[in-house]
CSV table of C-alpha atoms in Angstrom, one decimal:
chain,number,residue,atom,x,y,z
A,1,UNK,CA,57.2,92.1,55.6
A,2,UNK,CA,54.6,91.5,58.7
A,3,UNK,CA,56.5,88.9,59.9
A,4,UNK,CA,60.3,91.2,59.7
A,5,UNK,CA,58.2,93.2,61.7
A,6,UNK,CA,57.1,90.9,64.8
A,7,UNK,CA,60.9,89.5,64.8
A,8,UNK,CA,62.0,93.0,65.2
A,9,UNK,CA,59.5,93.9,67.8
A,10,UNK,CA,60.5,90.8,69.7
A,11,UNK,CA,63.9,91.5,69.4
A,12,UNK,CA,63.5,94.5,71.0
A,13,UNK,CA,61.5,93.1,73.7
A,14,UNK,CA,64.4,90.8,74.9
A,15,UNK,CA,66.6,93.6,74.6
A,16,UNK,CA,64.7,96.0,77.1
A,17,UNK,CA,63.7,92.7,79.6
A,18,UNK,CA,67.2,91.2,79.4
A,19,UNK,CA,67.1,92.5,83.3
A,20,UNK,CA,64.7,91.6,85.9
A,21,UNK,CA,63.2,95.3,87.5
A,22,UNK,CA,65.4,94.5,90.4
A,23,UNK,CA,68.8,93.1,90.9
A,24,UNK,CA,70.0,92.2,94.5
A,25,UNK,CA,73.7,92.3,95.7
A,26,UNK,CA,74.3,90.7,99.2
A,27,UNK,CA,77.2,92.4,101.0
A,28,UNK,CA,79.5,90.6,104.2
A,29,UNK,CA,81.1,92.6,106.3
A,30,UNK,CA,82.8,92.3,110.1
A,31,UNK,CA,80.8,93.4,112.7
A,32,UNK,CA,83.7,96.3,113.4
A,33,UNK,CA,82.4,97.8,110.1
A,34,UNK,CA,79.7,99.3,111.1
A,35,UNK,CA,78.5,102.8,109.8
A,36,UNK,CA,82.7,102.5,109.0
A,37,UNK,CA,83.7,104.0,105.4
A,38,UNK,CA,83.7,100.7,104.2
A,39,UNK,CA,79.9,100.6,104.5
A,40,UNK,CA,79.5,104.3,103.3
A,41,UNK,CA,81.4,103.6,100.0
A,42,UNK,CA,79.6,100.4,99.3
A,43,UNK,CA,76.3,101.7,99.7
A,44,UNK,CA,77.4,104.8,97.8
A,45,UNK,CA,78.5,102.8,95.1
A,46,UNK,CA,74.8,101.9,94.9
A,47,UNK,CA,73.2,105.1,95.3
A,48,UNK,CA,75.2,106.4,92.8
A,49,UNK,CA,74.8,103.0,90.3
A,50,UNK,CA,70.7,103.8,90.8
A,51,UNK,CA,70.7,107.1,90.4
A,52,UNK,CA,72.7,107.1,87.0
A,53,UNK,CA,70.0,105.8,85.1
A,54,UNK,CA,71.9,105.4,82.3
A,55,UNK,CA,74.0,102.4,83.6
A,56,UNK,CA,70.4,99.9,84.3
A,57,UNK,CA,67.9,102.2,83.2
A,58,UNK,CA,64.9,99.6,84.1
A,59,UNK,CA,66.6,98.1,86.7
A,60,UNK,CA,67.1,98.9,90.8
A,61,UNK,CA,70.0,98.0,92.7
A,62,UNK,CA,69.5,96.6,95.8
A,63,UNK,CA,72.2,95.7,98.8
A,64,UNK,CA,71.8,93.4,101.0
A,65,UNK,CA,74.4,93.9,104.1
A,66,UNK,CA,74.8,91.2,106.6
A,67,UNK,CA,77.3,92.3,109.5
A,68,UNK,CA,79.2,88.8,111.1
A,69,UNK,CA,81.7,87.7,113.8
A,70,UNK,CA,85.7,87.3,112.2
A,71,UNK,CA,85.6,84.3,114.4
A,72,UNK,CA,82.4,82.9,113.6
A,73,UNK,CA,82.4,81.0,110.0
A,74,UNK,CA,79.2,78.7,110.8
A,75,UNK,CA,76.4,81.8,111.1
A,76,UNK,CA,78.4,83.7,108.6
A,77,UNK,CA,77.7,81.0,106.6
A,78,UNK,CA,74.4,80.8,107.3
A,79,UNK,CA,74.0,84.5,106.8
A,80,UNK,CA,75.2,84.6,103.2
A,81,UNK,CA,72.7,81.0,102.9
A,82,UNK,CA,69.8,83.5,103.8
A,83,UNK,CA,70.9,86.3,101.2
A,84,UNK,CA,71.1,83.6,98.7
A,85,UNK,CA,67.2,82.6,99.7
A,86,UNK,CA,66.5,85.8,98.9
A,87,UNK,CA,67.5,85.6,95.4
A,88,UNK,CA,70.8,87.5,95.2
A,89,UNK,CA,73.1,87.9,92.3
A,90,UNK,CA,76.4,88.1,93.8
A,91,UNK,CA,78.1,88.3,97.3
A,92,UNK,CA,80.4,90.9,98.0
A,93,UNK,CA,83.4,90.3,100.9
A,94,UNK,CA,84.2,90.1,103.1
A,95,UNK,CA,88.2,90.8,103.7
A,96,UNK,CA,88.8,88.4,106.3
A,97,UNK,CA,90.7,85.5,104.3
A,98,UNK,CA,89.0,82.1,106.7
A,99,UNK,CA,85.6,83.6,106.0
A,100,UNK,CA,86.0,84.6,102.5
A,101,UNK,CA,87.1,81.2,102.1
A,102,UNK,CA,83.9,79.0,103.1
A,103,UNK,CA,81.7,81.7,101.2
A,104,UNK,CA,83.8,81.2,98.2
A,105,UNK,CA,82.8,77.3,98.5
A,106,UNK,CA,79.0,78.3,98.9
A,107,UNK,CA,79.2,80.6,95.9
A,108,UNK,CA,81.0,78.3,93.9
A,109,UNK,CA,78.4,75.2,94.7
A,110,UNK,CA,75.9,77.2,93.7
A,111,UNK,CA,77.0,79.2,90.7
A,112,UNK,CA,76.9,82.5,92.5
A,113,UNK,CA,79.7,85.1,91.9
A,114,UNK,CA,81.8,85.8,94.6
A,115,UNK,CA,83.6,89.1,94.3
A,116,UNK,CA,86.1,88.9,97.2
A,117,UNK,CA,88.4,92.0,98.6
A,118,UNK,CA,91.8,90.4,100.4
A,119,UNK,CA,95.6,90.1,100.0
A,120,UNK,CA,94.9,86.5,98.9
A,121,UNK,CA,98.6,84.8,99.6
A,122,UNK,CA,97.4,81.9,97.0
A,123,UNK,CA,97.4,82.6,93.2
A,124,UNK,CA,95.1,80.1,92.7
A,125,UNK,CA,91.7,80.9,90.6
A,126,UNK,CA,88.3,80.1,91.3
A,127,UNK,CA,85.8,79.6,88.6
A,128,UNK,CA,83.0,81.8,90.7
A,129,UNK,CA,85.3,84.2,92.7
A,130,UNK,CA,86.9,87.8,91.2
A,131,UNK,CA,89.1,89.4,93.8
A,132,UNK,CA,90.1,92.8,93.3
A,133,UNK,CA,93.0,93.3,95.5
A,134,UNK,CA,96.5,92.4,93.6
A,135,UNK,CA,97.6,89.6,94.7
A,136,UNK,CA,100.7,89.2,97.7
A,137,UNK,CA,103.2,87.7,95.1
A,138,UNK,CA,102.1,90.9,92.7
A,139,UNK,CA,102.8,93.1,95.5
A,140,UNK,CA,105.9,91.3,96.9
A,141,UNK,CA,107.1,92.1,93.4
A,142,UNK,CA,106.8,96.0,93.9
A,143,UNK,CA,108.7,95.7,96.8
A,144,UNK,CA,111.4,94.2,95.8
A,145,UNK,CA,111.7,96.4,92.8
A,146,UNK,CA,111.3,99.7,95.6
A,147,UNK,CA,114.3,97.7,97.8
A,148,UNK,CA,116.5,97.5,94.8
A,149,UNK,CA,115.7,101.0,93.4
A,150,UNK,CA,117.0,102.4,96.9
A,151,UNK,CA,119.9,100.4,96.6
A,152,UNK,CA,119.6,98.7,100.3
A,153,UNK,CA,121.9,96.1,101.3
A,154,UNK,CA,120.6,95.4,104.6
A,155,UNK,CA,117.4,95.8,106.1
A,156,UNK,CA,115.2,95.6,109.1
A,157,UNK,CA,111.4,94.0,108.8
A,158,UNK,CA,109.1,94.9,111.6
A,159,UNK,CA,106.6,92.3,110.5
A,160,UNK,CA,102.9,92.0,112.5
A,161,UNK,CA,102.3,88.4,112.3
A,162,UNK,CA,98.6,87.7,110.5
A,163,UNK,CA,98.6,91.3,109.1
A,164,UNK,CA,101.6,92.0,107.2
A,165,UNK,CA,102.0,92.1,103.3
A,166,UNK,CA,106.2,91.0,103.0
A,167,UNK,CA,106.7,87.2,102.0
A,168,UNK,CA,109.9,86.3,104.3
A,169,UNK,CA,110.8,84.1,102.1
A,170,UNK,CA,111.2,86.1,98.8
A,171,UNK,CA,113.6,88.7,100.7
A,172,UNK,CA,115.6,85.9,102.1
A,173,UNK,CA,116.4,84.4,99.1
A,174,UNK,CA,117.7,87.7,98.0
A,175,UNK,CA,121.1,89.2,98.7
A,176,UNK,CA,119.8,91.6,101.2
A,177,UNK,CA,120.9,91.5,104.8
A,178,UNK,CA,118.1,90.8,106.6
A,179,UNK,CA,116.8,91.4,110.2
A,180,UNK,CA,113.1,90.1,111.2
A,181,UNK,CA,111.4,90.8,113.9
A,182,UNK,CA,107.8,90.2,114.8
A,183,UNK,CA,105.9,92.8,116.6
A,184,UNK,CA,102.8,93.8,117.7
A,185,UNK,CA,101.8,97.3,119.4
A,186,UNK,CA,103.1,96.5,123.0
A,187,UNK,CA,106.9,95.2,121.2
A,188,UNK,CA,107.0,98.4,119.2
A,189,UNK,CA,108.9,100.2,121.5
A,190,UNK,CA,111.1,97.6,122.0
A,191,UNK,CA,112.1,96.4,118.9
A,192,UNK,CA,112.8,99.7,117.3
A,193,UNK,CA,114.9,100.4,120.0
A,194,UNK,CA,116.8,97.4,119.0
A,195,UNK,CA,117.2,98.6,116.0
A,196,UNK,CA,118.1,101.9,117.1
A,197,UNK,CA,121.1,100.3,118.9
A,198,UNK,CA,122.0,98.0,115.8
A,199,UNK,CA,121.9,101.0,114.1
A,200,UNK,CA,120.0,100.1,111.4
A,201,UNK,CA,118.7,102.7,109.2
A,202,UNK,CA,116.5,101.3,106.6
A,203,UNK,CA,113.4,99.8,108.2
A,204,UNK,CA,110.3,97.7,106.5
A,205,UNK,CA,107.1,98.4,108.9
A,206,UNK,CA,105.0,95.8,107.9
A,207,UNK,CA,102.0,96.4,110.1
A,208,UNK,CA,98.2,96.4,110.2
A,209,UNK,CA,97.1,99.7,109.0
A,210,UNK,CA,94.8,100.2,112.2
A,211,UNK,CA,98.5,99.9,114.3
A,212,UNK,CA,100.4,102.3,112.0
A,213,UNK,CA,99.6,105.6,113.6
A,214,UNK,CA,100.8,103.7,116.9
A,215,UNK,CA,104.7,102.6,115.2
A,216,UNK,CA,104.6,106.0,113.9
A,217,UNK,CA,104.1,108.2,117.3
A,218,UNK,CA,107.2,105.0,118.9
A,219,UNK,CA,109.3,106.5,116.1
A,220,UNK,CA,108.7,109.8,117.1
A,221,UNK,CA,109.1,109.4,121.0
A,222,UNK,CA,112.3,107.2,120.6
A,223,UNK,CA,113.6,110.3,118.4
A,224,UNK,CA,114.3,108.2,115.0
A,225,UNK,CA,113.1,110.7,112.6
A,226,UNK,CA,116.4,111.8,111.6
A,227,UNK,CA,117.1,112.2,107.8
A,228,UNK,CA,119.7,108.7,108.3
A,229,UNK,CA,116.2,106.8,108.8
A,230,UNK,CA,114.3,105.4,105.8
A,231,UNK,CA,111.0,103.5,106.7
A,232,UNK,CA,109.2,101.5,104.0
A,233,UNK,CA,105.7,101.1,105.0
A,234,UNK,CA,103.7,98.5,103.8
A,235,UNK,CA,100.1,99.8,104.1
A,236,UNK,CA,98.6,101.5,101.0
A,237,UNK,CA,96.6,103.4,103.5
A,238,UNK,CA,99.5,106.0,104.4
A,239,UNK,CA,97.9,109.4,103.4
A,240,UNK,CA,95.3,108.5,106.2
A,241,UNK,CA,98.0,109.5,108.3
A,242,UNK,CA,99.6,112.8,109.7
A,243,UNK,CA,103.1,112.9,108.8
A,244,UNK,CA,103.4,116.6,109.9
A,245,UNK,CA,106.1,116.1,112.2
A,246,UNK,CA,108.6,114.0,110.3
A,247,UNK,CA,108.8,116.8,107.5
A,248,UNK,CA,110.8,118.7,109.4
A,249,UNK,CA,113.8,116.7,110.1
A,250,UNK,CA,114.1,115.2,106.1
A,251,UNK,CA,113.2,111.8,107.6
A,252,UNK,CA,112.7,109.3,104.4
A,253,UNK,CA,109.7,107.7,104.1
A,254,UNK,CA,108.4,105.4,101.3
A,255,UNK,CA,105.0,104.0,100.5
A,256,UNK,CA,103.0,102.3,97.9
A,257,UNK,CA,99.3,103.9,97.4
A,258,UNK,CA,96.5,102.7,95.2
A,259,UNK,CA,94.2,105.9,95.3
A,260,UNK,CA,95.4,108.6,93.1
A,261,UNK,CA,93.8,111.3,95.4
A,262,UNK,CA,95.0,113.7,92.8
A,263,UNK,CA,92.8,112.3,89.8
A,264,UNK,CA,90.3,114.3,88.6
A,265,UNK,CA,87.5,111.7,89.0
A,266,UNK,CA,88.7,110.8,92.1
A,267,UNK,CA,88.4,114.2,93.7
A,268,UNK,CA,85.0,114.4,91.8
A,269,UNK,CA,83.8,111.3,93.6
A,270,UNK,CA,85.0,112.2,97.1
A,271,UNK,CA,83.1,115.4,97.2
A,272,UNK,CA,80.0,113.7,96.1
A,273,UNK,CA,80.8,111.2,99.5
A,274,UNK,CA,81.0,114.2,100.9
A,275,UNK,CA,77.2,115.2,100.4
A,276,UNK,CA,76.1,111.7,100.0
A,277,UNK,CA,77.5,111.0,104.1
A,278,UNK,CA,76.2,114.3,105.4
A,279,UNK,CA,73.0,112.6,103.9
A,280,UNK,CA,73.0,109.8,105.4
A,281,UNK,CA,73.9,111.8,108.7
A,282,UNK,CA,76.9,109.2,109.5
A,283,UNK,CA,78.9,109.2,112.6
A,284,UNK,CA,81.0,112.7,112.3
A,285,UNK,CA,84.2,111.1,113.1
A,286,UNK,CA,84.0,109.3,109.3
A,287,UNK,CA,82.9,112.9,108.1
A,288,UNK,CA,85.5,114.5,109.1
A,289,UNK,CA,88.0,112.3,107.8
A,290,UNK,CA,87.0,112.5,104.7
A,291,UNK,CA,86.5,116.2,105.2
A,292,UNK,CA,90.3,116.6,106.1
A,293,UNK,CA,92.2,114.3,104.3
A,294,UNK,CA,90.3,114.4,100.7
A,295,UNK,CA,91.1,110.6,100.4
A,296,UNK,CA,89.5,107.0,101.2
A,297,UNK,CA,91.3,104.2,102.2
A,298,UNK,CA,92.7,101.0,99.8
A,299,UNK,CA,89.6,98.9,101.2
A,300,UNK,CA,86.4,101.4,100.9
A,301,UNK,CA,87.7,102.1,97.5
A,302,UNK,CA,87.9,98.2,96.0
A,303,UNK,CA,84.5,98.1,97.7
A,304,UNK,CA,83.4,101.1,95.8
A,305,UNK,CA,85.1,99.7,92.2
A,306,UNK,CA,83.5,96.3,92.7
A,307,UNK,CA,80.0,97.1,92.6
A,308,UNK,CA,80.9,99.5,89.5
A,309,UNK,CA,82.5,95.9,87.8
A,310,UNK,CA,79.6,93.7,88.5
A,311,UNK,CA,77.3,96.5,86.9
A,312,UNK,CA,78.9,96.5,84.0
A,313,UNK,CA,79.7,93.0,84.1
A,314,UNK,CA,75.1,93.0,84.0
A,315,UNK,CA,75.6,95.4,81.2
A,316,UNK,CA,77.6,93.3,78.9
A,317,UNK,CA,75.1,90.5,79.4
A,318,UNK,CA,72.1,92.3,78.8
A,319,UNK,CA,73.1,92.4,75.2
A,320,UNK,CA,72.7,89.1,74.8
A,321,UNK,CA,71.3,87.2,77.7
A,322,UNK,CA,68.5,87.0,79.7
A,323,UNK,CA,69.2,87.0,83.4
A,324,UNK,CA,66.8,84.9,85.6
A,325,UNK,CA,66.0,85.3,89.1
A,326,UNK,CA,68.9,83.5,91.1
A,327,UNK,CA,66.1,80.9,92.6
A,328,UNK,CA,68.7,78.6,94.1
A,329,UNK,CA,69.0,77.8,98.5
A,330,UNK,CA,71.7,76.2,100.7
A,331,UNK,CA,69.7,73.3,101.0
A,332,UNK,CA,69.5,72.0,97.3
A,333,UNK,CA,71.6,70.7,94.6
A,334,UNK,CA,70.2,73.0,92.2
A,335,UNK,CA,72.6,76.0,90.6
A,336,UNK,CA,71.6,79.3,89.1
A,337,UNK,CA,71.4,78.7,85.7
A,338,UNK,CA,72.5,82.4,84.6
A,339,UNK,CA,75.6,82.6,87.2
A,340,UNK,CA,78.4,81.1,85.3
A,341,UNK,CA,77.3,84.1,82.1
A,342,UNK,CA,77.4,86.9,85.0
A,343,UNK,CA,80.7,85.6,85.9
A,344,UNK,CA,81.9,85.8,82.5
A,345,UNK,CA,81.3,89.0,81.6
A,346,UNK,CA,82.5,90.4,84.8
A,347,UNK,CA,85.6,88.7,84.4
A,348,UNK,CA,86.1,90.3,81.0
A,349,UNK,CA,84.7,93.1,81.3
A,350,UNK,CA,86.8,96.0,79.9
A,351,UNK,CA,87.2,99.4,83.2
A,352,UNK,CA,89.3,102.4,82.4
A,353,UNK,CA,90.5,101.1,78.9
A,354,UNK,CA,92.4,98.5,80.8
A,355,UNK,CA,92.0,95.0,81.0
A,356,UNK,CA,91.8,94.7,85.1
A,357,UNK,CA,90.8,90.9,85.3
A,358,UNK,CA,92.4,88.1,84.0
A,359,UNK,CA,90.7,84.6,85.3
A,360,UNK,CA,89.5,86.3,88.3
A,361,UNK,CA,92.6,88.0,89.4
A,362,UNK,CA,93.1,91.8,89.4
A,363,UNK,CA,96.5,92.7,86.9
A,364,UNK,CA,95.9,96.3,86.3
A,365,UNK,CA,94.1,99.6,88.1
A,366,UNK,CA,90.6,99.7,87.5
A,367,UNK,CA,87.6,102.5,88.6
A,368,UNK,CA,89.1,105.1,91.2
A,369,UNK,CA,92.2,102.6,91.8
A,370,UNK,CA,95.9,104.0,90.5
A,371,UNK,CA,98.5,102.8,91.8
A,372,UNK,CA,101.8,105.5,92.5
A,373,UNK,CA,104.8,105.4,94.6
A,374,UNK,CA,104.8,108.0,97.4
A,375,UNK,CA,108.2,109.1,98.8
């Protein structure tokens, strides 16, 4: 009977210490995200992960952000090499593919998860990396089924080269009529006045979501808002945008969106970003749009979803693991022993009664994420 007794306490013990008292997350992001709402909803994420002590009661989260140069891979490297001295548990981002790239390598040398945040082009899986943006070939596939829903036969791609989402190829090999044309802001002007001439009527904008706003206000000024007009734009981001003066003339406009701005939770969690930013006393240009609009944009909100799946990802392991300090550095051959168990469990980790990951690659909506067609 004693001895039932000290194997239960025991037990026990591991249960409650399956944690260390602090778990770090390191976090890469461009130097243009600064105090952006990015930043705010990553380290909302954790405020909100630490302050729900039901989710690691014993346990602090801490973040680790290290801000680098797009162009810069060697000290972004070293940056994430200096995290990892410190003993963290994962790297988050960033979104720029090159860089994501030769931290992916680190991570994967070293047996630390790599939870990465891009329109990865390549549908090939790595054994330390989660990414939680679909995939281009998943969302090629979405456009093609919106194309043939609207019944186009021919159709105009505005396509920003390095930024946009449609794979030329796919649509060619379709039996679409199409017309390409790669822009940037300055060839706006001129390429939709092309296709003003050509009359074509059923455009693809395929831009960078910063440039949108800029294609949109060329539309305006060359006057093709008509109802005849029907613009597909690629960025999930459109609801960032004022569309108050194409209601007017029954322009068509279609869009793909991954925040269901309309779900409950969702609107329960922006008004907490709400207080949690006025708290933080952020720049008040990010305040008020999130004031105004009552949304956040595609990015912010897989940022905000990751940290949720590598907490629980911590939470499935804690029943049956102990997780050890990540004690591992740049400069030795040594990996962390409890990496490759972390990565497990956040790779099957159940979210929203869905299963959202599937060797690393994000099949379903997960956390705040929905996806919904916008017309």
């Amino acid at each position: 009977m004693r001895t039932h007794y000290i194997f239960t306490l025991v037990i026990n013990i591991l249960n409650v210490e399956s944690l260390p008292p602090i778990i770090r997350i390191g976090a890469i992001f461009s130097k243009s995200e600064v105090n952006s709402s990015t930043e705010l909803a990553f380290k909302y994420a954790v405020h909100t992960i630490n302050r729900n002590k039901g989710m690691l009661p014993d346990t602090t989260l801490m973040y680790d952000i290290q801000y680098v140069d797009e162009t810069d891979s060697f000290h972004a490297c070293k940056k994430v090499c200096n995290q990892i001295k410190t003993g963290v548990h994962a790297i988050l981002g960033p979104s720029n593919g090159l860089l994501s790239c030769h931290i992916n390598s680190i991570c994967d040398a070293l047996d630390i998860p790599h939870i990465e945040i891009r329109a990865d082009a390549k549908h090939t899986a790595r054994e330390f990396s989660i990414n939680l943006h679909p995939f281009q070939d998943i969302i090629n596939d979405a456009f093609l089924d919106i194309i043939h829903y609207l019944n186009w036969t021919k159709v105009a791609i505005l396509h920003e080269n390095q930024h946009g989402l449609v794979q030329m190829r796919r649509l060619m090999q379709t039996s679409l009529e199409v017309h390409v044309r790669y822009v940037n802001p300055l060839t706006y002007v001129q390429y939709l006045n092309e296709m003003k001439n050509m009359e074509m009527h059923n455009l693809i904008l395929d831009t960078k979501t910063d440039n949108v706003h800029i294609i949109l206000k060329t539309i305006l000024k060359l006057q093709m808002n008509e109802y005849k007009y029907h613009y597909f734009i690629t960025s999930f981001d459109i609801e960032k945008f004022d569309l108050e003066d194409f209601k007017y003339n029954f322009v068509n406009i279609t869009s793909f969106c991954l925040v269901d701005v309309n779900d409950v939770g969702v609107k329960k969690t922006l008004k907490e970003l709400e207080i949690y930013k006025n708290l933080q006393k952020s720049n008040k240009e990010g305040l008020q749009f999130f004031r105004k609009l009552h949304t956040i944009e595609t990015i912010p909100a897989l940022i905000y979803d990751s940290v949720h799946i590598f907490v629980i990802g911590l939470q499935s392991l804690q029943q049956s693991h102990f997780l050890r300090v990540a004690n591992v550095s740049c400069e030795s051959r040594h990996t962390w022993k409890g990496g490759l168990s972390l990565i497990n469990y956040i790779n099957s980790c159940l979210f929203c009664m869905s299963l959202p990951l599937v060797e690393g690659e994000r099949v379903r909506e997960c956390g705040i994420l929905q996806r919904r067609r916008r017309k």
